[in-house]
Coordinates of C-alpha atoms and ligand atoms in Angstrom, one line a residue:
M259 CA -0.2 9.6 23.9
P260 CA 0.6 10.1 20.2
A261 CA -2.3 10.5 17.6
M262 CA -2.8 7.0 15.9
L263 CA -4.0 6.1 12.5
T264 CA -7.2 5.0 13.9
D265 CA -8.4 8.5 14.5
V266 CA -7.3 9.7 11.2
F267 CA -10.8 10.0 9.6
R268 CA -12.6 10.6 12.9
G269 CA -14.7 13.8 12.2
H270 CA -14.0 13.4 8.4
P271 CA -16.5 10.7 7.3
I272 CA -15.7 9.1 3.8
H273 CA -18.8 8.2 2.0
L274 CA -18.3 5.4 -0.4
P275 CA -20.7 5.2 -3.1
H276 CA -20.0 1.6 -4.1
S277 CA -19.7 0.2 -0.5
H278 CA -21.8 -2.7 -1.4
I279 CA -19.9 -6.0 -2.1
P280 CA -21.5 -8.6 -3.9
D281 CA -20.8 -12.6 -3.4
F282 CA -18.2 -12.7 -6.3
T283 CA -18.5 -16.4 -6.4
S284 CA -22.3 -16.3 -7.4
L285 CA -21.5 -13.9 -10.5
R286 CA -21.1 -15.9 -13.8
E287 CA -20.8 -12.6 -15.8
L288 CA -19.2 -9.3 -15.1
P289 CA -22.0 -6.6 -14.3
D290 CA -21.7 -3.4 -16.2
S291 CA -20.9 -1.5 -12.9
Y292 CA -17.4 -3.5 -13.0
K293 CA -16.8 -2.9 -16.8
W294 CA -13.8 -0.2 -16.8
T295 CA -12.7 1.3 -20.0
P296 CA -9.3 3.0 -20.4
K297 CA -11.2 6.3 -19.5
D298 CA -12.4 5.1 -16.3
D299 CA -8.6 4.9 -14.9
L300 CA -7.1 7.9 -15.8
L301 CA -6.8 10.0 -12.7
F302 CA -3.4 9.6 -12.7
S303 CA -2.1 10.5 -16.4
A304 CA -0.8 7.2 -17.5
A305 CA -0.1 6.9 -21.1
P306 CA -0.9 3.7 -23.0
S307 CA 1.9 1.0 -22.6
P308 CA 4.5 0.8 -25.4
P309 CA 5.5 -2.8 -26.4
A310 CA 6.9 -4.6 -23.4
T311 CA 10.6 -4.6 -23.2
G312 CA 10.8 -7.3 -20.5
E313 CA 12.3 -4.7 -18.0
N314 CA 11.2 -5.1 -14.5
I315 CA 11.5 -3.8 -11.2
P316 CA 14.9 -5.2 -9.5
L317 CA 15.1 -8.3 -7.3
I318 CA 17.4 -7.5 -4.6
D319 CA 19.1 -9.7 -2.2
L320 CA 19.2 -8.0 1.1
D321 CA 22.3 -9.8 2.1
H322 CA 24.2 -8.5 -1.0
P323 CA 27.1 -6.3 -0.3
D324 CA 25.8 -3.9 -2.8
A325 CA 22.4 -3.8 -1.4
T326 CA 22.3 -0.3 -0.5
N327 CA 23.2 1.1 -3.9
Q328 CA 20.9 -1.2 -5.5
I329 CA 18.1 -0.2 -3.4
G330 CA 19.0 3.5 -3.8
H331 CA 19.0 3.2 -7.7
A332 CA 15.6 1.4 -7.5
C333 CA 14.1 4.0 -5.5
R334 CA 15.0 6.8 -7.8
T335 CA 14.0 4.9 -11.2
W336 CA 11.0 2.6 -10.2
G337 CA 10.1 3.7 -6.8
A338 CA 9.7 -0.1 -6.3
F339 CA 11.7 -3.3 -6.0
Q340 CA 11.3 -6.9 -4.8
I341 CA 13.4 -8.5 -2.1
S342 CA 14.7 -11.7 -1.2
D343 CA 16.8 -12.8 2.0
H344 CA 14.8 -10.4 4.0
G345 CA 14.7 -12.7 7.2
V346 CA 10.9 -13.2 7.5
P347 CA 10.4 -16.5 8.2
L348 CA 8.7 -18.2 4.8
G349 CA 6.3 -20.1 7.5
L350 CA 5.0 -16.6 8.4
L351 CA 4.3 -15.7 5.1
Q352 CA 2.5 -18.8 4.7
D353 CA 0.3 -18.2 8.0
I354 CA -0.7 -14.7 6.9
E355 CA -1.6 -16.0 3.4
F356 CA -3.6 -18.5 5.2
L357 CA -5.3 -16.0 7.6
T358 CA -5.9 -13.9 4.4
G359 CA -7.6 -16.7 2.5
S360 CA -9.6 -17.9 5.4
L361 CA -11.0 -14.2 6.2
F362 CA -12.3 -13.8 2.7
G363 CA -13.6 -17.2 2.4
L364 CA -15.9 -16.5 5.4
P365 CA -19.6 -16.0 4.2
V366 CA -20.2 -12.4 3.2
Q367 CA -22.8 -11.9 6.1
R368 CA -20.1 -12.8 8.4
K369 CA -17.4 -10.5 7.2
L370 CA -20.1 -7.7 7.3
K371 CA -20.0 -7.9 10.9
S372 CA -16.6 -6.1 11.1
A373 CA -17.4 -3.8 8.1
R374 CA -15.4 -0.4 8.1
S375 CA -17.3 2.4 9.2
E376 CA -17.3 5.9 7.4
T377 CA -15.2 7.5 9.9
G378 CA -13.1 4.4 10.7
V379 CA -9.7 2.8 9.2
S380 CA -10.1 -0.7 10.3
G381 CA -12.7 -3.2 8.9
Y382 CA -13.9 -4.9 5.9
G383 CA -15.1 -3.2 2.8
V384 CA -13.9 -1.9 -0.8
A385 CA -10.9 0.2 -1.1
R386 CA -11.0 3.6 0.2
I387 CA -10.2 5.2 -3.1
A388 CA -13.6 3.7 -4.6
S389 CA -15.1 7.0 -4.0
F390 CA -13.2 8.4 -6.9
F391 CA -14.1 6.0 -9.7
N392 CA -17.4 5.6 -11.4
K393 CA -16.7 2.0 -11.8
Q394 CA -16.5 -0.6 -9.1
M395 CA -13.3 -2.6 -8.4
W396 CA -13.3 -6.4 -8.6
S397 CA -11.7 -6.8 -4.9
E398 CA -12.6 -7.0 -1.4
G399 CA -10.2 -5.6 1.6
F400 CA -9.8 -5.9 5.3
T401 CA -7.8 -2.9 7.1
I402 CA -6.1 -3.6 10.3
T403 CA -4.9 -0.8 12.5
G404 CA -4.1 -1.5 16.0
S405 CA -5.2 -4.4 17.8
P406 CA -7.6 -6.8 15.3
L407 CA -8.9 -8.4 18.4
N408 CA -12.4 -7.1 18.3
D409 CA -12.9 -7.6 14.7
F410 CA -11.5 -10.9 14.6
R411 CA -13.6 -12.3 17.5
K412 CA -16.7 -11.5 15.3
L413 CA -15.1 -13.2 12.3
W414 CA -14.0 -16.3 13.8
P415 CA -15.6 -16.7 17.2
Q416 CA -13.2 -19.8 18.1
H417 CA -9.9 -19.2 16.6
H418 CA -9.3 -15.2 16.9
L419 CA -6.6 -15.7 19.1
N420 CA -4.7 -17.8 17.0
Y421 CA -5.1 -15.0 14.0
C422 CA -4.4 -12.1 16.1
D423 CA -0.7 -13.8 17.2
I424 CA -0.1 -14.2 13.4
V425 CA -0.7 -10.5 12.8
E426 CA 1.1 -9.4 15.8
E427 CA 4.2 -11.5 14.7
Y428 CA 3.8 -10.5 11.2
E429 CA 3.7 -6.8 12.0
E430 CA 6.8 -7.1 14.2
H431 CA 8.9 -8.5 11.5
M432 CA 7.7 -5.8 8.8
K433 CA 8.1 -2.9 11.3
K434 CA 11.9 -3.9 11.8
L435 CA 12.4 -4.7 8.0
A436 CA 10.7 -1.4 6.9
S437 CA 12.9 0.6 9.2
K438 CA 15.9 -1.2 7.7
L439 CA 15.0 -0.8 4.0
M440 CA 14.2 3.2 5.0
W441 CA 17.8 3.4 6.1
L442 CA 19.3 1.5 3.5
A443 CA 17.6 3.9 1.0
L444 CA 18.4 7.0 2.9
N445 CA 22.1 5.8 3.1
S446 CA 22.3 5.6 -0.5
L447 CA 21.7 9.4 -0.8
G448 CA 24.4 10.0 1.9
V449 CA 21.7 10.5 4.7
S450 CA 22.2 9.1 8.1
E451 CA 20.6 9.0 11.5
E452 CA 21.9 12.4 12.7
D453 CA 20.3 14.1 9.7
I454 CA 16.6 13.1 10.8
E455 CA 16.1 13.9 14.5
W456 CA 12.5 12.1 14.7
A457 CA 13.5 9.0 13.3
S458 CA 16.5 8.0 15.3
L459 CA 17.3 4.5 15.4
S460 CA 17.7 4.8 19.5
S461 CA 13.9 5.9 19.7
D462 CA 12.7 1.9 19.3
L463 CA 10.9 2.5 16.3
N464 CA 8.2 4.3 18.3
W465 CA 8.1 7.0 15.9
A466 CA 6.6 4.8 13.4
Q467 CA 2.9 3.4 12.9
A468 CA 1.4 1.2 10.3
A469 CA -1.9 -0.5 8.7
L470 CA -2.0 -4.0 7.4
Q471 CA -4.2 -4.0 4.4
L472 CA -5.6 -7.7 3.3
N473 CA -6.7 -7.9 -0.3
H474 CA -8.6 -10.5 -2.2
Y475 CA -9.2 -10.4 -5.8
P476 CA -11.5 -13.2 -6.7
V477 CA -11.5 -15.1 -9.9
C478 CA -13.2 -12.9 -12.6
P479 CA -15.2 -13.8 -15.7
E480 CA -13.8 -10.9 -17.8
P481 CA -10.6 -9.9 -16.4
D482 CA -9.6 -7.8 -19.3
R483 CA -12.5 -5.5 -18.7
A484 CA -12.3 -5.5 -14.8
M485 CA -10.1 -3.8 -12.3
G486 CA -8.9 -5.1 -9.1
L487 CA -7.5 -2.1 -7.7
A488 CA -7.4 1.3 -9.5
A489 CA -4.2 3.1 -10.2
H490 CA -2.9 5.1 -7.0
T491 CA 0.3 5.7 -5.1
D492 CA 0.4 5.0 -1.5
S493 CA 0.5 7.6 1.2
T494 CA 3.3 5.9 3.1
L495 CA 6.8 6.1 3.7
L496 CA 7.2 2.5 2.4
T497 CA 5.2 -0.3 1.7
I498 CA 5.8 -3.8 1.8
L499 CA 3.6 -6.2 -0.2
Y500 CA 3.3 -9.8 0.1
Q501 CA 1.6 -11.5 -3.0
N502 CA 0.7 -15.1 -3.5
N503 CA 1.7 -16.9 -6.5
T504 CA -0.9 -15.2 -8.7
A505 CA 0.4 -12.2 -10.8
G506 CA -1.6 -9.0 -10.8
L507 CA 0.2 -6.2 -9.3
Q508 CA 1.6 -3.8 -12.1
V509 CA 3.6 -0.7 -11.7
F510 CA 4.0 2.4 -14.0
R511 CA 6.9 3.6 -15.6
D512 CA 6.6 6.5 -18.1
D513 CA 8.9 5.1 -20.5
L514 CA 7.8 1.5 -20.2
G515 CA 4.0 1.8 -19.2
W516 CA 2.5 -0.8 -17.0
V517 CA 4.8 -3.5 -16.2
T518 CA 3.6 -6.7 -14.1
V519 CA 5.5 -7.8 -11.3
P520 CA 6.1 -11.5 -11.4
P521 CA 5.3 -13.1 -7.8
F522 CA 8.7 -14.9 -6.8
P523 CA 7.8 -17.5 -3.9
G524 CA 9.1 -16.1 -0.7
S525 CA 9.9 -12.6 -1.8
L526 CA 8.5 -9.5 -0.9
V527 CA 7.7 -6.0 -3.0
V528 CA 8.6 -2.7 -1.6
N529 CA 6.9 0.5 -2.9
V530 CA 8.0 3.9 -2.4
G531 CA 5.1 5.9 -1.0
D532 CA 4.3 9.6 -1.2
L533 CA 5.8 10.5 2.2
F534 CA 9.1 8.9 1.2
H535 CA 9.0 10.8 -2.0
I536 CA 8.5 14.1 0.1
L537 CA 11.3 13.2 2.6
S538 CA 13.7 12.5 -0.3
N539 CA 13.0 16.0 -1.8
G540 CA 11.7 14.3 -5.0
L541 CA 14.6 12.0 -5.7
F542 CA 12.7 8.8 -4.7
K543 CA 9.7 8.1 -7.0
S544 CA 6.5 7.0 -5.4
V545 CA 5.3 4.4 -7.7
L546 CA 1.9 4.5 -9.4
H547 CA 0.8 0.9 -9.2
R548 CA -2.7 -1.0 -9.7
A549 CA -3.8 -4.7 -9.5
R550 CA -5.4 -6.6 -12.3
V551 CA -7.5 -9.7 -12.0
N552 CA -7.3 -13.0 -13.4
Q553 CA -9.8 -15.6 -14.9
T554 CA -8.5 -18.9 -13.3
R555 CA -6.9 -18.0 -10.0
A556 CA -8.0 -16.0 -6.9
R557 CA -5.2 -13.5 -5.9
L558 CA -4.6 -12.5 -2.3
S559 CA -2.0 -9.6 -1.1
V560 CA -1.0 -8.3 2.1
A561 CA 0.3 -4.7 2.2
F562 CA 2.1 -3.3 5.3
L563 CA 1.6 0.5 5.0
W564 CA 4.3 1.9 7.0
G565 CA 4.6 5.6 7.9
P566 CA 5.4 8.0 11.1
Q567 CA 3.1 8.6 13.8
S568 CA 0.5 10.8 12.7
D569 CA 1.8 14.1 14.4
I570 CA 5.6 14.0 13.1
K571 CA 6.0 16.6 10.2
I572 CA 7.7 15.2 7.4
S573 CA 9.4 17.5 5.2
P574 CA 12.5 17.2 2.8
V575 CA 15.7 16.2 4.4
P576 CA 17.6 19.7 4.5
K577 CA 20.9 17.6 3.1
L578 CA 18.8 17.0 -0.1
V579 CA 17.8 20.5 -0.6
S580 CA 19.7 22.7 -2.8
P581 CA 21.0 25.9 -0.9
V582 CA 19.5 28.1 -3.8
E583 CA 16.2 26.5 -4.0
S584 CA 13.5 26.0 -1.5
P585 CA 12.3 22.4 -0.6
L586 CA 10.1 20.7 -3.3
Y587 CA 7.3 20.3 -0.6
Q588 CA 5.7 21.7 2.3
S589 CA 6.0 20.0 5.5
V590 CA 3.1 17.6 6.3
T591 CA 1.9 15.1 8.9
W592 CA 0.8 11.5 7.8
K593 CA -2.6 12.5 9.5
E594 CA -2.8 15.7 7.3
Y595 CA -1.6 13.9 4.2
L596 CA -4.1 11.0 4.5
R597 CA -7.0 13.4 4.8
T598 CA -5.8 15.4 2.1
K599 CA -5.4 12.3 0.0
A600 CA -9.0 11.1 1.1
T601 CA -10.4 14.4 -0.2
H602 CA -8.1 15.1 -3.4
F603 CA -6.5 11.8 -4.3
N604 CA -4.3 12.1 -7.3
K605 CA -3.8 16.0 -6.6
A606 CA -2.8 15.6 -3.0
L607 CA 1.0 15.5 -3.8
S608 CA 0.8 18.7 -6.1
M609 CA -1.1 20.4 -3.3
I610 CA 1.8 20.5 -1.1
R611 CA 4.4 21.2 -3.4
N612 CA 6.3 24.3 -3.3
H613 CA 5.9 25.8 -7.0
R614 CA 9.4 27.1 -7.7
E615 CA 9.6 30.4 -10.1
E616 CA 11.5 29.9 -13.2
Ligands
LIG925 C1 -3.0 4.2 6.2 C2 -3.6 4.0 5.1 C3 -3.1 4.0 3.8 C4 -4.2 3.8 3.0 C5 -5.5 4.7 3.5 C6 -5.2 4.0 5.0 O1 -5.9 4.9 6.2 C7 -5.6 2.6 5.2 C8 -5.9 1.8 3.9 C9 -4.7 2.1 3.0 C10 -5.0 2.0 1.6 C11 -4.6 0.4 1.2 C12 -5.2 0.3 -0.4 C13 -5.0 1.3 -1.2 C14 -5.0 3.0 -0.3 C15 -4.6 3.9 -1.7 C16 -6.4 2.7 0.1 O2 -7.3 3.3 -0.6 O3 -6.4 2.4 1.2 C17 -4.1 3.0 0.5 C18 -4.4 4.3 1.5 C19 -3.1 5.0 1.1 O4 -1.9 4.7 1.0 O5 -3.2 6.5 0.9
LIG926 O1 -2.6 -6.3 -4.4 C1 -1.7 -5.6 -4.8 O2 -0.9 -6.1 -5.4 C2 -1.6 -4.2 -4.5 C3 -2.3 -3.7 -3.1 C4 -2.0 -2.4 -2.8 O3 -1.6 -1.4 -3.8 C5 -2.4 -1.8 -1.6 O4 -3.0 -2.5 -0.7 O5 -2.1 -0.7 -1.5
LIG927 FE1 -1.0 0.5 -3.1

């Protein structure tokens, strides 16, 4: 039985100093502990944004004959793109949005019945990265790994089975889509199935696993001073993000600064995560991103965080490594990397980087 994501932090508790989640709707003013200044969000060195150029991550039609190249280009330049014509039914996107809204609309005391434990991955709580910041984030989250049945039964004693069906169907679609996107991106680099033995298509996607992260960014009295989700990269191979019709996601590019990703109805955002950056020997960027908040509209997002089974060693594809240089990164499992990231956050990638001699 392969090690599952659920066990990643067993024996490695993560203490979150700001684990308290208030009833956001009752706060008419932004408490001081939620007021971010630019220096509070500097763990990744993101310079101030130059004037906006209007450039944005590409929107790629997955049915377009040139989709492979467009995806490859987006992964190399932005580490992110949006997709349309992805084959995920609009009704299912609406269902997962409804589920997310309904979950976060429950009374705080009910949500706390399924609070995430210090050694667990699943459940309700603040983002895991909260421990690295002095200020609190204006958001609440719910992480699903494995079956949500036990948690959902506590949240919705009557309707939990319907909600479990939605999650199952959503994950099925996301799993197939994520694998398709990974191969399109790799194909753009001339890498195919024979080059990565653990990811062979014939193995029925059993080499992969995922977490579903539901996020809620409530209406905020002072959005310019608050932070929904602080700047981070995902530890995944790929993350597929659904956002409701409220903008808030921003991606960072060295030459452009923070760029807001506009929500297009029915489209999905795809982020390159740290493991795909490693696998591509640094050719694909793992995108630095964050979520801002809004004064008039609540924002919901659903992130499908996708990676390999916890014990698969990820290392740069040999074909992408120069014959005269060592690979850019040492090999690492997702489990090892998640633990490194949980302890060292923004330093995790450089800790497994092979430093080349000049
Ligand atoms: C598989 C995982 C990726 C994640 C940590 C986790 O164990 C489950 C939650 C994920 C999430 C979602 C919000 C942002 C993030 C950085 C966090 O704090 O929890 C990611 C983690 C990640 O990608 O490292
Ligand atoms: O809400 C968003 O747009 C971003 C969410 C995110 O980055 C995550 O869940 O990892
Ligand atoms: Fe993220």
